């Protein structure tokens, strides 16, 4: 079977129609990745289309030194980063004009559907970069080598950072479980008293 | 990575993920249609890069893609509407257009109209480019020895922090004798530099940076000098906690996030700078790139083209010391033009600003003080970047 890299070479040589196959292979992987970062199905689907168009326009700059998949994830991450930054600015502008955004609450609902509790709350404690590393490793099945390629960082540094993030996540999840346990205990006590 | 390669803890985390079960999408048709619309679907070159080889973009689409054309096309429709709105805005100004028209100029290949200066506003985002006039601050009284020392240490810290950064990274630092009381704070940035246009474009694509391509027209003798991509300078403490500012007062949360960041920073081990001065610093989370620049040179003369994302509410440009400011309309796009006097301290001879709603970007084009380029040539360069040079 023809490798992706060979297919890319053919596209770079002018067999543009083959790009439909590239979309076919990667669209749902990238969609789920965007969904995990953006927490909105509509935005994720639009993002995939923008990313694919961008990839097509820039495919001549892809070099085989990096795997195509890593290159694609890199473009996708940076695209989502831009979207999140714009979203944050829009929210700030809305707040500035005293218009409360309903986007946040909608996102939180979707987020809870993407990641169930207690992970959803624990993820909120992480920065976007940290979330991205965790998502790539645990949910996108990426090796540390691939993550290092995507993030353009040293593999050992990625491993260390991942260890710290997992520790942070574990602590956050445990503390939440403890809080919930205490709440449940208090609620039982109150019920018994009445 | 196979499931068996996950640790037990990772397996548990995986069980919380529900994105894996979401309905699949199929975007082949809208994407291939967009490519065909943009680059041609038939026997002519279908790519921006394939040198006009005979190809067909749509040929291999077999699957039923009836559901595939969705909001994205309407999103791109919105972009088209944004462009139309800009055009309408320009046309609606037509009533006053000729009143303010000073002259109609025509050089060899460019026709444009001049009108009185007014701010440029993006009809979609309300982003505004506005000229203001601010006199330079008069020189302060001679600095005290202590102030001079502090400035020297801030400069020393900046150099040191920049050396620790990789291209594309941003850091925040504090310098002072006592870091808990009024330390000097500053941001250090390391842009990405490129010696060739091809490497600039390659990285621009990879990092989804703001769109900037070289002009279709360059005056004779000018050649590529350098490219640069600049990271976004986030506010310390803001980006690190993306989700903790949903509830409560956003203003208080921002201040709290900043205070928390500063407290954490001060508690870090400090770097000694000599003379009892100390430095603490921290890299800021990457938040993408928000501007790009290309420069061209011809001997001592330079041309600089910059592109900035419309991520703020507007930009104010100081017109102090200019000889002329006016608006130019070229092929339906309005630009602000600034001209420096023959004798002056401005770092350009001509400068142009314009907005592109569809790219969500604003551009600046300027030459050097020693430039021999004419206003017409500068406008022609700008027009060629809009794809409107004839």
XYZ file of N, CA and C in Angstrom, chain A residues 58, chain B residues 120 122 127-131 197 200 204 209-215 290-294 304-310 315 317 333-338 350-366 378 381-388:
192
model
N -0.163 24.898 1.800
C 1.224 24.937 2.253
C 1.955 23.612 2.070
N -9.650 54.064 9.840
C -10.146 52.885 9.120
C -10.822 51.976 10.140
N -12.810 48.164 10.631
C -13.241 46.897 10.061
C -14.727 46.721 10.381
N -12.590 46.712 14.522
C -11.187 47.050 14.758
C -10.905 48.372 14.038
N -10.193 49.271 14.727
C -9.982 50.596 14.148
C -8.493 50.953 14.094
N -8.085 51.512 12.961
C -6.732 52.078 12.876
C -6.906 53.596 12.879
N -6.329 54.219 13.871
C -6.587 55.645 14.082
C -5.264 56.384 14.274
N -5.163 57.575 13.698
C -3.960 58.385 13.911
C -4.185 59.290 15.116
N 12.897 33.517 2.135
C 11.438 33.643 2.071
C 10.790 32.264 2.167
N 10.643 31.134 5.726
C 9.639 31.956 6.409
C 8.240 31.392 6.140
N 5.624 29.710 8.712
C 4.361 30.433 8.818
C 3.195 29.452 8.719
N 0.708 31.001 11.576
C 0.948 32.413 11.899
C 0.111 33.306 10.988
N 0.058 34.578 11.352
C -0.690 35.549 10.560
C -0.190 35.511 9.103
N -1.153 35.621 8.183
C -0.828 35.496 6.759
C -0.065 36.715 6.241
N 1.076 36.463 5.678
C 1.834 37.541 5.032
C 2.628 36.933 3.896
N 2.329 37.369 2.693
C 3.085 36.868 1.543
C 3.745 38.056 0.848
N 4.781 37.766 0.100
C 5.513 38.882 -0.495
C 4.665 39.586 -1.556
N 4.916 40.857 -1.756
C 4.104 41.595 -2.721
C 4.319 41.099 -4.145
N 1.378 36.540 16.687
C 0.367 37.525 16.306
C 0.845 38.544 15.293
N 2.110 38.457 14.902
C 2.521 39.366 13.834
C 3.677 38.760 13.031
N 3.817 39.252 11.823
C 4.867 38.759 10.928
C 5.433 39.952 10.177
N 6.684 39.847 9.775
C 7.302 40.952 9.038
C 8.223 40.416 7.952
N 8.236 41.130 6.849
C 9.170 40.812 5.766
C 9.928 42.092 5.453
N 9.751 47.624 4.590
C 9.304 46.699 5.632
C 7.795 46.514 5.516
N 7.396 45.250 5.495
C 5.965 44.939 5.424
C 5.623 44.139 6.667
N 4.635 44.610 7.404
C 4.246 43.911 8.633
C 2.770 43.548 8.582
N 2.451 42.410 9.176
C 1.052 41.964 9.260
C 0.741 41.658 10.717
N -0.401 42.134 11.188
C -0.790 41.934 12.590
C -2.197 41.340 12.643
N -2.387 40.378 13.534
C -3.728 39.812 13.721
C -4.638 40.857 14.368
N -5.917 40.827 13.991
C -6.876 41.753 14.595
C -7.331 41.176 15.936
N -5.828 50.008 16.913
C -4.438 50.433 17.052
C -4.375 51.941 16.808
N -1.847 55.105 15.902
C -0.535 55.384 15.310
C -0.235 56.866 15.503
N -10.150 49.374 -1.896
C -9.614 49.232 -0.539
C -9.067 50.577 -0.075
N -9.412 50.926 1.163
C -8.976 52.212 1.686
C -7.732 52.049 2.562
N -6.784 52.939 2.398
C -5.534 52.895 3.152
C -5.273 54.247 3.798
N -4.541 54.231 4.884
C -4.067 55.487 5.485
C -2.639 55.691 4.987
N -2.379 56.913 4.528
C -1.033 57.219 4.032
C -0.386 58.285 4.921
N 0.868 58.069 5.277
C 1.609 59.041 6.084
C 2.927 59.347 5.377
N 7.645 57.056 3.567
C 6.206 56.848 3.315
C 5.746 55.674 4.176
N 4.536 55.749 4.658
C 3.989 54.608 5.409
C 2.511 54.456 5.050
N 2.090 53.200 4.891
C 0.687 52.905 4.558
C 0.128 51.880 5.531
N -1.115 52.043 5.884
C -1.819 51.060 6.719
C -3.102 50.671 6.013
N -3.456 49.391 6.075
C -4.763 48.979 5.571
C -5.217 47.699 6.278
N -6.499 47.435 6.144
C -7.127 46.300 6.818
C -7.572 45.253 5.812
N -7.538 44.001 6.236
C -8.119 42.941 5.422
C -9.060 42.139 6.321
N -10.355 42.394 6.166
C -11.350 41.739 7.029
C -11.326 40.236 6.889
N -11.200 39.774 5.652
C -11.281 38.326 5.440
C -10.090 37.601 6.053
N -8.935 38.226 6.038
C -7.747 37.592 6.647
C -7.632 37.953 8.127
N -8.538 38.786 8.621
C -8.516 39.263 10.009
C -7.126 39.793 10.373
N -6.628 40.623 9.485
C -5.257 41.122 9.608
C -5.200 42.596 9.214
N -4.294 43.343 9.826
C -4.015 44.671 9.279
C -2.539 44.739 8.903
N -2.250 45.563 7.926
C -0.907 45.606 7.352
C -0.300 47.001 7.467
N 1.015 47.009 7.518
C 1.758 48.269 7.486
C 2.882 48.089 6.466
N 3.044 49.082 5.630
C 4.134 49.064 4.647
C 4.903 50.364 4.811
N 6.194 50.268 5.018
C 6.989 51.494 5.168
C 8.348 51.329 4.498
N 4.876 53.133 -3.669
C 4.481 52.499 -2.401
C 3.047 51.980 -2.503
N 2.957 48.834 -4.509
C 3.405 47.651 -3.752
C 2.243 47.146 -2.885
N 1.600 48.078 -2.177
C 0.485 47.695 -1.296
C -0.636 47.043 -2.112
N -0.965 47.652 -3.246
C -2.039 47.111 -4.086
C -1.707 45.707 -4.571
N -0.435 45.468 -4.838
C -0.048 44.139 -5.324
C -0.173 43.081 -4.219
N -0.176 43.519 -2.981
C -0.376 42.577 -1.877
C -1.842 42.230 -1.707
N -2.704 43.097 -2.228
C -4.137 42.834 -2.153
C -4.577 42.026 -3.364
N -3.634 41.689 -4.209
C -3.973 40.949 -5.426
C -4.703 41.811 -6.415
N -4.473 43.133 -6.288
C -5.241 44.030 -7.150
C -4.369 44.844 -8.091
